Amino acid sequence: AYQLSNPSGELEPPIYALEGSVAFSGSTIGWLRDRLELIDSASETESLALSVPSNENMYLVPAFSGLFAPHWRPDARGCMVGLTASHTKAHIVRAALESSAYQAREVFDAMVLDSKVQLKEMRVDGGATANKFLMQFQSDVLDTPVVRPEYAETTGLGAAFAAGLAVGVWTDLEEVGKMWKSDRVWKPEMVAAERERCWKGWNKAVKRSLNWLDDEE
């Protein structure tokens, strides 16, 4: 939440936002690099993911410290399910990227349920937006356009905007909003039947991650 003042110094109504917390998303790629040593850098993941046509029904649930929103299950633990002898490093990397998109959909589904507001587009930021495979898959899973801005580090930009508004560099949010510009838009390409098949597989995998820790553990 935040609250700004107008040019006269009077406080504007506070603005609230829904937030969904996920423990491991982009950091799952760090796990592949630093712990499993499957990759040397995050930049390798896009080409590896695209080197295979699908996950071949293999899913990675990165519940390394439990599942956060919307499950709130501290007893969950990470798992890879659906593995066969035909799966390769590329499939594991692809499944790790896909898990980020699935977790985002879980959070957005919960937000839509709570707010009764339908998602029109997803605006993304941060280093993961450089991965074009992930951005397209995110759009496919959400069945919603994904929009990347020209300036990807939105957190720092937001702090700069807030400071500028406070000292009068900009007059209001309308002026600031006009400075936001789109760099690229990904639109859904996945057919509905495939989307539902993937989503069903993810939810099946999530169930396998639950009840791993007993109460005494």
JSON list of C-alpha atoms in Angstrom, two decimals:
[
{"chain": "A", "resi": 1, "resn": "ALA", "atom": "CA", "xyz": [0.00, 0.00, 0.00]},
{"chain": "A", "resi": 2, "resn": "TYR", "atom": "CA", "xyz": [1.06, 3.58, -0.50]},
{"chain": "A", "resi": 3, "resn": "GLN", "atom": "CA", "xyz": [-0.32, 7.07, 0.00]},
{"chain": "A", "resi": 4, "resn": "LEU", "atom": "CA", "xyz": [0.72, 10.26, -1.76]},
{"chain": "A", "resi": 5, "resn": "SER", "atom": "CA", "xyz": [-0.08, 13.92, -1.20]},
{"chain": "A", "resi": 6, "resn": "ASN", "atom": "CA", "xyz": [-1.36, 16.35, -3.83]},
{"chain": "A", "resi": 7, "resn": "PRO", "atom": "CA", "xyz": [0.41, 19.64, -4.76]},
{"chain": "A", "resi": 8, "resn": "SER", "atom": "CA", "xyz": [-1.49, 21.36, -1.95]},
{"chain": "A", "resi": 9, "resn": "GLY", "atom": "CA", "xyz": [-0.02, 18.98, 0.61]},
{"chain": "A", "resi": 10, "resn": "GLU", "atom": "CA", "xyz": [-3.29, 17.16, 1.26]},
{"chain": "A", "resi": 11, "resn": "LEU", "atom": "CA", "xyz": [-3.15, 13.38, 1.49]},
{"chain": "A", "resi": 12, "resn": "GLU", "atom": "CA", "xyz": [-4.71, 11.43, -1.34]},
{"chain": "A", "resi": 13, "resn": "PRO", "atom": "CA", "xyz": [-6.70, 8.25, -0.59]},
{"chain": "A", "resi": 14, "resn": "PRO", "atom": "CA", "xyz": [-4.39, 5.29, 0.10]},
{"chain": "A", "resi": 15, "resn": "ILE", "atom": "CA", "xyz": [-3.82, 2.77, -2.71]},
{"chain": "A", "resi": 16, "resn": "TYR", "atom": "CA", "xyz": [-3.86, -0.92, -1.85]},
{"chain": "A", "resi": 17, "resn": "ALA", "atom": "CA", "xyz": [-2.59, -3.92, -3.80]},
{"chain": "A", "resi": 18, "resn": "LEU", "atom": "CA", "xyz": [-2.93, -7.68, -3.56]},
{"chain": "A", "resi": 19, "resn": "GLU", "atom": "CA", "xyz": [0.37, -9.51, -3.13]},
{"chain": "A", "resi": 20, "resn": "GLY", "atom": "CA", "xyz": [1.25, -13.16, -3.56]},
{"chain": "A", "resi": 21, "resn": "SER", "atom": "CA", "xyz": [4.43, -14.56, -2.05]},
{"chain": "A", "resi": 22, "resn": "VAL", "atom": "CA", "xyz": [6.30, -17.44, -3.72]},
{"chain": "A", "resi": 23, "resn": "ALA", "atom": "CA", "xyz": [9.40, -18.86, -2.05]},
{"chain": "A", "resi": 24, "resn": "PHE", "atom": "CA", "xyz": [11.30, -20.14, -5.10]},
{"chain": "A", "resi": 25, "resn": "SER", "atom": "CA", "xyz": [10.72, -18.84, -8.60]},
{"chain": "A", "resi": 26, "resn": "GLY", "atom": "CA", "xyz": [13.70, -17.25, -10.31]},
{"chain": "A", "resi": 27, "resn": "SER", "atom": "CA", "xyz": [15.89, -18.56, -7.51]},
{"chain": "A", "resi": 28, "resn": "THR", "atom": "CA", "xyz": [15.14, -22.09, -8.73]},
{"chain": "A", "resi": 29, "resn": "ILE", "atom": "CA", "xyz": [17.47, -21.35, -11.64]},
{"chain": "A", "resi": 30, "resn": "GLY", "atom": "CA", "xyz": [20.15, -20.39, -9.12]},
{"chain": "A", "resi": 31, "resn": "TRP", "atom": "CA", "xyz": [19.63, -23.79, -7.53]},
{"chain": "A", "resi": 32, "resn": "LEU", "atom": "CA", "xyz": [20.19, -25.51, -10.87]},
{"chain": "A", "resi": 33, "resn": "ARG", "atom": "CA", "xyz": [23.39, -23.52, -11.32]},
{"chain": "A", "resi": 34, "resn": "ASP", "atom": "CA", "xyz": [24.90, -23.51, -7.84]},
{"chain": "A", "resi": 35, "resn": "ARG", "atom": "CA", "xyz": [23.70, -26.79, -6.32]},
{"chain": "A", "resi": 36, "resn": "LEU", "atom": "CA", "xyz": [23.05, -29.19, -9.17]},
{"chain": "A", "resi": 37, "resn": "GLU", "atom": "CA", "xyz": [25.62, -27.54, -11.46]},
{"chain": "A", "resi": 38, "resn": "LEU", "atom": "CA", "xyz": [23.49, -28.27, -14.52]},
{"chain": "A", "resi": 39, "resn": "ILE", "atom": "CA", "xyz": [24.20, -24.84, -16.00]},
{"chain": "A", "resi": 40, "resn": "ASP", "atom": "CA", "xyz": [26.94, -22.23, -15.75]},
{"chain": "A", "resi": 41, "resn": "SER", "atom": "CA", "xyz": [24.67, -19.20, -16.07]},
{"chain": "A", "resi": 42, "resn": "ALA", "atom": "CA", "xyz": [20.97, -18.34, -16.18]},
{"chain": "A", "resi": 43, "resn": "SER", "atom": "CA", "xyz": [21.34, -17.19, -19.77]},
{"chain": "A", "resi": 44, "resn": "GLU", "atom": "CA", "xyz": [21.75, -20.82, -20.85]},
{"chain": "A", "resi": 45, "resn": "THR", "atom": "CA", "xyz": [18.26, -21.81, -19.76]},
{"chain": "A", "resi": 46, "resn": "GLU", "atom": "CA", "xyz": [16.36, -20.36, -22.71]},
{"chain": "A", "resi": 47, "resn": "SER", "atom": "CA", "xyz": [18.23, -22.32, -25.36]},
{"chain": "A", "resi": 48, "resn": "LEU", "atom": "CA", "xyz": [18.15, -25.49, -23.26]},
{"chain": "A", "resi": 49, "resn": "ALA", "atom": "CA", "xyz": [14.39, -25.20, -22.73]},
{"chain": "A", "resi": 50, "resn": "LEU", "atom": "CA", "xyz": [13.81, -24.65, -26.44]},
{"chain": "A", "resi": 51, "resn": "SER", "atom": "CA", "xyz": [16.02, -27.62, -27.39]},
{"chain": "A", "resi": 52, "resn": "VAL", "atom": "CA", "xyz": [13.19, -29.99, -26.38]},
{"chain": "A", "resi": 53, "resn": "PRO", "atom": "CA", "xyz": [9.61, -29.74, -27.68]},
{"chain": "A", "resi": 54, "resn": "SER", "atom": "CA", "xyz": [7.98, -30.16, -24.26]},
{"chain": "A", "resi": 55, "resn": "ASN", "atom": "CA", "xyz": [8.59, -31.24, -20.69]},
{"chain": "A", "resi": 56, "resn": "GLU", "atom": "CA", "xyz": [7.46, -34.75, -21.72]},
{"chain": "A", "resi": 57, "resn": "ASN", "atom": "CA", "xyz": [5.11, -34.80, -18.73]},
{"chain": "A", "resi": 58, "resn": "MET", "atom": "CA", "xyz": [7.85, -34.11, -16.18]},
{"chain": "A", "resi": 59, "resn": "TYR", "atom": "CA", "xyz": [7.28, -31.42, -13.55]},
{"chain": "A", "resi": 60, "resn": "LEU", "atom": "CA", "xyz": [9.52, -29.78, -10.96]},
{"chain": "A", "resi": 61, "resn": "VAL", "atom": "CA", "xyz": [7.84, -28.35, -7.86]},
{"chain": "A", "resi": 62, "resn": "PRO", "atom": "CA", "xyz": [10.40, -26.09, -6.09]},
{"chain": "A", "resi": 63, "resn": "ALA", "atom": "CA", "xyz": [8.88, -26.38, -2.63]},
{"chain": "A", "resi": 64, "resn": "PHE", "atom": "CA", "xyz": [12.32, -26.33, -1.01]},
{"chain": "A", "resi": 65, "resn": "SER", "atom": "CA", "xyz": [11.00, -24.51, 2.05]},
{"chain": "A", "resi": 66, "resn": "GLY", "atom": "CA", "xyz": [7.35, -25.41, 1.69]},
{"chain": "A", "resi": 67, "resn": "LEU", "atom": "CA", "xyz": [4.71, -23.90, -0.56]},
{"chain": "A", "resi": 68, "resn": "PHE", "atom": "CA", "xyz": [3.69, -20.28, -0.06]},
{"chain": "A", "resi": 69, "resn": "ALA", "atom": "CA", "xyz": [0.70, -18.56, -1.69]},
{"chain": "A", "resi": 70, "resn": "PRO", "atom": "CA", "xyz": [-1.91, -19.79, -2.30]},
{"chain": "A", "resi": 71, "resn": "HIS", "atom": "CA", "xyz": [-1.21, -23.15, -0.60]},
{"chain": "A", "resi": 72, "resn": "TRP", "atom": "CA", "xyz": [0.53, -22.14, 2.64]},
{"chain": "A", "resi": 73, "resn": "ARG", "atom": "CA", "xyz": [1.87, -25.65, 3.23]},
{"chain": "A", "resi": 74, "resn": "PRO", "atom": "CA", "xyz": [5.11, -25.73, 5.26]},
{"chain": "A", "resi": 75, "resn": "ASP", "atom": "CA", "xyz": [5.02, -29.53, 5.11]},
{"chain": "A", "resi": 76, "resn": "ALA", "atom": "CA", "xyz": [5.63, -29.55, 1.34]},
{"chain": "A", "resi": 77, "resn": "ARG", "atom": "CA", "xyz": [9.06, -30.24, -0.13]},
{"chain": "A", "resi": 78, "resn": "GLY", "atom": "CA", "xyz": [10.55, -30.03, -3.59]},
{"chain": "A", "resi": 79, "resn": "CYS", "atom": "CA", "xyz": [10.08, -32.84, -6.04]},
{"chain": "A", "resi": 80, "resn": "MET", "atom": "CA", "xyz": [10.49, -33.84, -9.67]},
{"chain": "A", "resi": 81, "resn": "VAL", "atom": "CA", "xyz": [7.75, -36.17, -10.86]},
{"chain": "A", "resi": 82, "resn": "GLY", "atom": "CA", "xyz": [7.06, -37.99, -14.09]},
{"chain": "A", "resi": 83, "resn": "LEU", "atom": "CA", "xyz": [10.73, -38.78, -14.69]},
{"chain": "A", "resi": 84, "resn": "THR", "atom": "CA", "xyz": [11.65, -41.40, -17.26]},
{"chain": "A", "resi": 85, "resn": "ALA", "atom": "CA", "xyz": [14.97, -42.58, -18.69]},
{"chain": "A", "resi": 86, "resn": "SER", "atom": "CA", "xyz": [14.38, -40.36, -21.74]},
{"chain": "A", "resi": 87, "resn": "HIS", "atom": "CA", "xyz": [14.48, -37.12, -19.76]},
{"chain": "A", "resi": 88, "resn": "THR", "atom": "CA", "xyz": [17.62, -34.98, -20.02]},
{"chain": "A", "resi": 89, "resn": "LYS", "atom": "CA", "xyz": [19.17, -31.91, -18.45]},
{"chain": "A", "resi": 90, "resn": "ALA", "atom": "CA", "xyz": [17.18, -29.82, -20.91]},
{"chain": "A", "resi": 91, "resn": "HIS", "atom": "CA", "xyz": [13.89, -31.22, -19.61]},
{"chain": "A", "resi": 92, "resn": "ILE", "atom": "CA", "xyz": [14.86, -30.42, -16.01]},
{"chain": "A", "resi": 93, "resn": "VAL", "atom": "CA", "xyz": [15.78, -26.85, -16.94]},
{"chain": "A", "resi": 94, "resn": "ARG", "atom": "CA", "xyz": [12.57, -26.46, -18.92]},
{"chain": "A", "resi": 95, "resn": "ALA", "atom": "CA", "xyz": [10.51, -27.80, -16.00]},
{"chain": "A", "resi": 96, "resn": "ALA", "atom": "CA", "xyz": [12.23, -25.35, -13.64]},
{"chain": "A", "resi": 97, "resn": "LEU", "atom": "CA", "xyz": [11.31, -22.41, -15.86]},
{"chain": "A", "resi": 98, "resn": "GLU", "atom": "CA", "xyz": [7.79, -23.69, -16.29]},
{"chain": "A", "resi": 99, "resn": "SER", "atom": "CA", "xyz": [7.37, -23.97, -12.51]},
{"chain": "A", "resi": 100, "resn": "SER", "atom": "CA", "xyz": [7.80, -20.22, -12.24]},
{"chain": "A", "resi": 101, "resn": "ALA", "atom": "CA", "xyz": [4.93, -19.65, -14.67]},
{"chain": "A", "resi": 102, "resn": "TYR", "atom": "CA", "xyz": [2.69, -22.18, -12.95]},
{"chain": "A", "resi": 103, "resn": "GLN", "atom": "CA", "xyz": [3.25, -20.58, -9.55]},
{"chain": "A", "resi": 104, "resn": "ALA", "atom": "CA", "xyz": [2.41, -17.17, -11.01]},
{"chain": "A", "resi": 105, "resn": "ARG", "atom": "CA", "xyz": [-0.85, -18.55, -12.35]},
{"chain": "A", "resi": 106, "resn": "GLU", "atom": "CA", "xyz": [-1.70, -19.98, -8.93]},
{"chain": "A", "resi": 107, "resn": "VAL", "atom": "CA", "xyz": [-1.26, -16.54, -7.38]},
{"chain": "A", "resi": 108, "resn": "PHE", "atom": "CA", "xyz": [-3.24, -14.75, -10.07]},
{"chain": "A", "resi": 109, "resn": "ASP", "atom": "CA", "xyz": [-6.07, -17.29, -9.89]},
{"chain": "A", "resi": 110, "resn": "ALA", "atom": "CA", "xyz": [-6.29, -16.61, -6.15]},
{"chain": "A", "resi": 111, "resn": "MET", "atom": "CA", "xyz": [-6.29, -12.84, -6.74]},
{"chain": "A", "resi": 112, "resn": "VAL", "atom": "CA", "xyz": [-9.08, -13.08, -9.30]},
{"chain": "A", "resi": 113, "resn": "LEU", "atom": "CA", "xyz": [-11.08, -15.22, -6.87]},
{"chain": "A", "resi": 114, "resn": "ASP", "atom": "CA", "xyz": [-10.62, -12.71, -4.04]},
{"chain": "A", "resi": 115, "resn": "SER", "atom": "CA", "xyz": [-11.02, -9.49, -6.02]},
{"chain": "A", "resi": 116, "resn": "LYS", "atom": "CA", "xyz": [-13.52, -10.58, -8.71]},
{"chain": "A", "resi": 117, "resn": "VAL", "atom": "CA", "xyz": [-11.34, -8.62, -11.15]},
{"chain": "A", "resi": 118, "resn": "GLN", "atom": "CA", "xyz": [-10.24, -10.44, -14.29]},
{"chain": "A", "resi": 119, "resn": "LEU", "atom": "CA", "xyz": [-6.60, -10.25, -15.37]},
{"chain": "A", "resi": 120, "resn": "LYS", "atom": "CA", "xyz": [-6.30, -8.30, -18.65]},
{"chain": "A", "resi": 121, "resn": "GLU", "atom": "CA", "xyz": [-2.52, -8.44, -18.99]},
{"chain": "A", "resi": 122, "resn": "MET", "atom": "CA", "xyz": [0.51, -9.29, -16.89]},
{"chain": "A", "resi": 123, "resn": "ARG", "atom": "CA", "xyz": [3.24, -6.66, -16.67]},
{"chain": "A", "resi": 124, "resn": "VAL", "atom": "CA", "xyz": [6.58, -8.20, -15.80]},
{"chain": "A", "resi": 125, "resn": "ASP", "atom": "CA", "xyz": [9.96, -6.90, -14.69]},
{"chain": "A", "resi": 126, "resn": "GLY", "atom": "CA", "xyz": [13.32, -8.13, -13.46]},
{"chain": "A", "resi": 127, "resn": "GLY", "atom": "CA", "xyz": [16.05, -10.30, -14.90]},
{"chain": "A", "resi": 128, "resn": "ALA", "atom": "CA", "xyz": [13.77, -13.23, -15.77]},
{"chain": "A", "resi": 129, "resn": "THR", "atom": "CA", "xyz": [12.06, -11.11, -18.42]},
{"chain": "A", "resi": 130, "resn": "ALA", "atom": "CA", "xyz": [15.14, -11.59, -20.63]},
{"chain": "A", "resi": 131, "resn": "ASN", "atom": "CA", "xyz": [14.10, -15.24, -21.03]},
{"chain": "A", "resi": 132, "resn": "LYS", "atom": "CA", "xyz": [11.79, -15.24, -24.06]},
{"chain": "A", "resi": 133, "resn": "PHE", "atom": "CA", "xyz": [10.80, -18.89, -23.56]},
{"chain": "A", "resi": 134, "resn": "LEU", "atom": "CA", "xyz": [9.59, -18.14, -20.03]},
{"chain": "A", "resi": 135, "resn": "MET", "atom": "CA", "xyz": [7.67, -15.04, -21.13]},
{"chain": "A", "resi": 136, "resn": "GLN", "atom": "CA", "xyz": [5.87, -16.94, -23.88]},
{"chain": "A", "resi": 137, "resn": "PHE", "atom": "CA", "xyz": [5.10, -19.88, -21.59]},
{"chain": "A", "resi": 138, "resn": "GLN", "atom": "CA", "xyz": [3.80, -17.49, -18.94]},
{"chain": "A", "resi": 139, "resn": "SER", "atom": "CA", "xyz": [1.44, -15.95, -21.47]},
{"chain": "A", "resi": 140, "resn": "ASP", "atom": "CA", "xyz": [0.32, -19.40, -22.59]},
{"chain": "A", "resi": 141, "resn": "VAL", "atom": "CA", "xyz": [-0.35, -20.66, -19.06]},
{"chain": "A", "resi": 142, "resn": "LEU", "atom": "CA", "xyz": [-2.27, -17.52, -18.08]},
{"chain": "A", "resi": 143, "resn": "ASP", "atom": "CA", "xyz": [-4.02, -17.24, -21.46]},
{"chain": "A", "resi": 144, "resn": "THR", "atom": "CA", "xyz": [-3.22, -13.55, -21.10]},
{"chain": "A", "resi": 145, "resn": "PRO", "atom": "CA", "xyz": [-0.78, -11.13, -22.78]},
{"chain": "A", "resi": 146, "resn": "VAL", "atom": "CA", "xyz": [2.53, -10.63, -20.97]},
{"chain": "A", "resi": 147, "resn": "VAL", "atom": "CA", "xyz": [4.06, -7.17, -21.30]},
{"chain": "A", "resi": 148, "resn": "ARG", "atom": "CA", "xyz": [7.71, -6.32, -20.71]},
{"chain": "A", "resi": 149, "resn": "PRO", "atom": "CA", "xyz": [8.57, -2.63, -20.20]},
{"chain": "A", "resi": 150, "resn": "GLU", "atom": "CA", "xyz": [11.50, -0.79, -21.76]},
{"chain": "A", "resi": 151, "resn": "TYR", "atom": "CA", "xyz": [13.06, -0.46, -18.30]},
{"chain": "A", "resi": 152, "resn": "ALA", "atom": "CA", "xyz": [13.05, -3.89, -16.66]},
{"chain": "A", "resi": 153, "resn": "GLU", "atom": "CA", "xyz": [14.19, -2.91, -13.15]},
{"chain": "A", "resi": 154, "resn": "THR", "atom": "CA", "xyz": [10.82, -1.58, -12.04]},
{"chain": "A", "resi": 155, "resn": "THR", "atom": "CA", "xyz": [11.56, -1.70, -8.32]},
{"chain": "A", "resi": 156, "resn": "GLY", "atom": "CA", "xyz": [14.35, 0.87, -8.59]},
{"chain": "A", "resi": 157, "resn": "LEU", "atom": "CA", "xyz": [12.31, 2.94, -11.03]},
{"chain": "A", "resi": 158, "resn": "GLY", "atom": "CA", "xyz": [9.37, 3.01, -8.64]},
{"chain": "A", "resi": 159, "resn": "ALA", "atom": "CA", "xyz": [11.58, 4.27, -5.80]},
{"chain": "A", "resi": 160, "resn": "ALA", "atom": "CA", "xyz": [12.87, 7.02, -8.10]},
{"chain": "A", "resi": 161, "resn": "PHE", "atom": "CA", "xyz": [9.34, 8.00, -9.08]},
{"chain": "A", "resi": 162, "resn": "ALA", "atom": "CA", "xyz": [8.23, 8.15, -5.44]},
{"chain": "A", "resi": 163, "resn": "ALA", "atom": "CA", "xyz": [11.20, 10.36, -4.53]},
{"chain": "A", "resi": 164, "resn": "GLY", "atom": "CA", "xyz": [10.58, 12.58, -7.55]},
{"chain": "A", "resi": 165, "resn": "LEU", "atom": "CA", "xyz": [6.92, 13.03, -6.67]},
{"chain": "A", "resi": 166, "resn": "ALA", "atom": "CA", "xyz": [7.89, 13.95, -3.12]},
{"chain": "A", "resi": 167, "resn": "VAL", "atom": "CA", "xyz": [10.19, 16.78, -4.22]},
{"chain": "A", "resi": 168, "resn": "GLY", "atom": "CA", "xyz": [8.12, 18.01, -7.15]},
{"chain": "A", "resi": 169, "resn": "VAL", "atom": "CA", "xyz": [10.04, 16.60, -10.12]},
{"chain": "A", "resi": 170, "resn": "TRP", "atom": "CA", "xyz": [6.69, 15.22, -11.32]},
{"chain": "A", "resi": 171, "resn": "THR", "atom": "CA", "xyz": [3.29, 16.58, -10.34]},
{"chain": "A", "resi": 172, "resn": "ASP", "atom": "CA", "xyz": [1.14, 13.46, -10.14]},
{"chain": "A", "resi": 173, "resn": "LEU", "atom": "CA", "xyz": [0.79, 9.77, -10.99]},
{"chain": "A", "resi": 174, "resn": "GLU", "atom": "CA", "xyz": [-0.78, 10.57, -14.35]},
{"chain": "A", "resi": 175, "resn": "GLU", "atom": "CA", "xyz": [2.41, 12.30, -15.44]},
{"chain": "A", "resi": 176, "resn": "VAL", "atom": "CA", "xyz": [4.53, 9.43, -14.17]},
{"chain": "A", "resi": 177, "resn": "GLY", "atom": "CA", "xyz": [2.30, 6.86, -15.84]},
{"chain": "A", "resi": 178, "resn": "LYS", "atom": "CA", "xyz": [2.90, 8.41, -19.24]},
{"chain": "A", "resi": 179, "resn": "MET", "atom": "CA", "xyz": [6.60, 7.60, -18.89]},
{"chain": "A", "resi": 180, "resn": "TRP", "atom": "CA", "xyz": [5.97, 3.85, -18.79]},
{"chain": "A", "resi": 181, "resn": "LYS", "atom": "CA", "xyz": [6.53, 2.28, -22.20]},
{"chain": "A", "resi": 182, "resn": "SER", "atom": "CA", "xyz": [6.16, -1.27, -23.48]},
{"chain": "A", "resi": 183, "resn": "ASP", "atom": "CA", "xyz": [9.17, -3.03, -24.97]},
{"chain": "A", "resi": 184, "resn": "ARG", "atom": "CA", "xyz": [7.56, -6.31, -26.06]},
{"chain": "A", "resi": 185, "resn": "VAL", "atom": "CA", "xyz": [4.26, -8.15, -25.73]},
{"chain": "A", "resi": 186, "resn": "TRP", "atom": "CA", "xyz": [3.84, -11.94, -25.73]},
{"chain": "A", "resi": 187, "resn": "LYS", "atom": "CA", "xyz": [0.38, -13.25, -26.60]},
{"chain": "A", "resi": 188, "resn": "PRO", "atom": "CA", "xyz": [-1.01, -16.72, -25.88]},
{"chain": "A", "resi": 189, "resn": "GLU", "atom": "CA", "xyz": [-0.23, -19.31, -28.57]},
{"chain": "A", "resi": 190, "resn": "MET", "atom": "CA", "xyz": [-1.05, -22.54, -26.73]},
{"chain": "A", "resi": 191, "resn": "VAL", "atom": "CA", "xyz": [-4.34, -24.23, -27.58]},
{"chain": "A", "resi": 192, "resn": "ALA", "atom": "CA", "xyz": [-6.82, -24.59, -24.72]},
{"chain": "A", "resi": 193, "resn": "ALA", "atom": "CA", "xyz": [-6.61, -28.38, -24.55]},
{"chain": "A", "resi": 194, "resn": "GLU", "atom": "CA", "xyz": [-2.81, -28.28, -24.15]},
{"chain": "A", "resi": 195, "resn": "ARG", "atom": "CA", "xyz": [-3.05, -25.56, -21.52]},
{"chain": "A", "resi": 196, "resn": "GLU", "atom": "CA", "xyz": [-5.45, -27.63, -19.47]},
{"chain": "A", "resi": 197, "resn": "ARG", "atom": "CA", "xyz": [-3.31, -30.74, -19.86]},
{"chain": "A", "resi": 198, "resn": "CYS", "atom": "CA", "xyz": [-0.25, -28.87, -18.57]},
{"chain": "A", "resi": 199, "resn": "TRP", "atom": "CA", "xyz": [-2.21, -27.30, -15.72]},
{"chain": "A", "resi": 200, "resn": "LYS", "atom": "CA", "xyz": [-3.63, -30.67, -14.69]},
{"chain": "A", "resi": 201, "resn": "GLY", "atom": "CA", "xyz": [-0.11, -32.11, -14.63]},
{"chain": "A", "resi": 202, "resn": "TRP", "atom": "CA", "xyz": [1.20, -29.26, -12.48]},
{"chain": "A", "resi": 203, "resn": "ASN", "atom": "CA", "xyz": [-1.58, -29.66, -9.92]},
{"chain": "A", "resi": 204, "resn": "LYS", "atom": "CA", "xyz": [-0.97, -33.39, -9.82]},
{"chain": "A", "resi": 205, "resn": "ALA", "atom": "CA", "xyz": [2.72, -32.72, -9.16]},
{"chain": "A", "resi": 206, "resn": "VAL", "atom": "CA", "xyz": [1.92, -30.22, -6.40]},
{"chain": "A", "resi": 207, "resn": "LYS", "atom": "CA", "xyz": [-0.14, -32.85, -4.61]},
{"chain": "A", "resi": 208, "resn": "ARG", "atom": "CA", "xyz": [2.89, -35.15, -4.66]},
{"chain": "A", "resi": 209, "resn": "SER", "atom": "CA", "xyz": [4.93, -32.53, -2.80]},
{"chain": "A", "resi": 210, "resn": "LEU", "atom": "CA", "xyz": [2.52, -32.30, 0.14]},
{"chain": "A", "resi": 211, "resn": "ASN", "atom": "CA", "xyz": [2.61, -34.08, 3.52]},
{"chain": "A", "resi": 212, "resn": "TRP", "atom": "CA", "xyz": [6.34, -34.73, 3.23]},
{"chain": "A", "resi": 213, "resn": "LEU", "atom": "CA", "xyz": [7.17, -33.53, 6.74]},
{"chain": "A", "resi": 214, "resn": "ASP", "atom": "CA", "xyz": [5.56, -35.06, 9.80]},
{"chain": "A", "resi": 215, "resn": "ASP", "atom": "CA", "xyz": [4.54, -32.85, 12.73]},
{"chain": "A", "resi": 216, "resn": "GLU", "atom": "CA", "xyz": [7.53, -33.91, 14.80]},
{"chain": "A", "resi": 217, "resn": "GLU", "atom": "CA", "xyz": [9.92, -32.89, 12.02]}
]
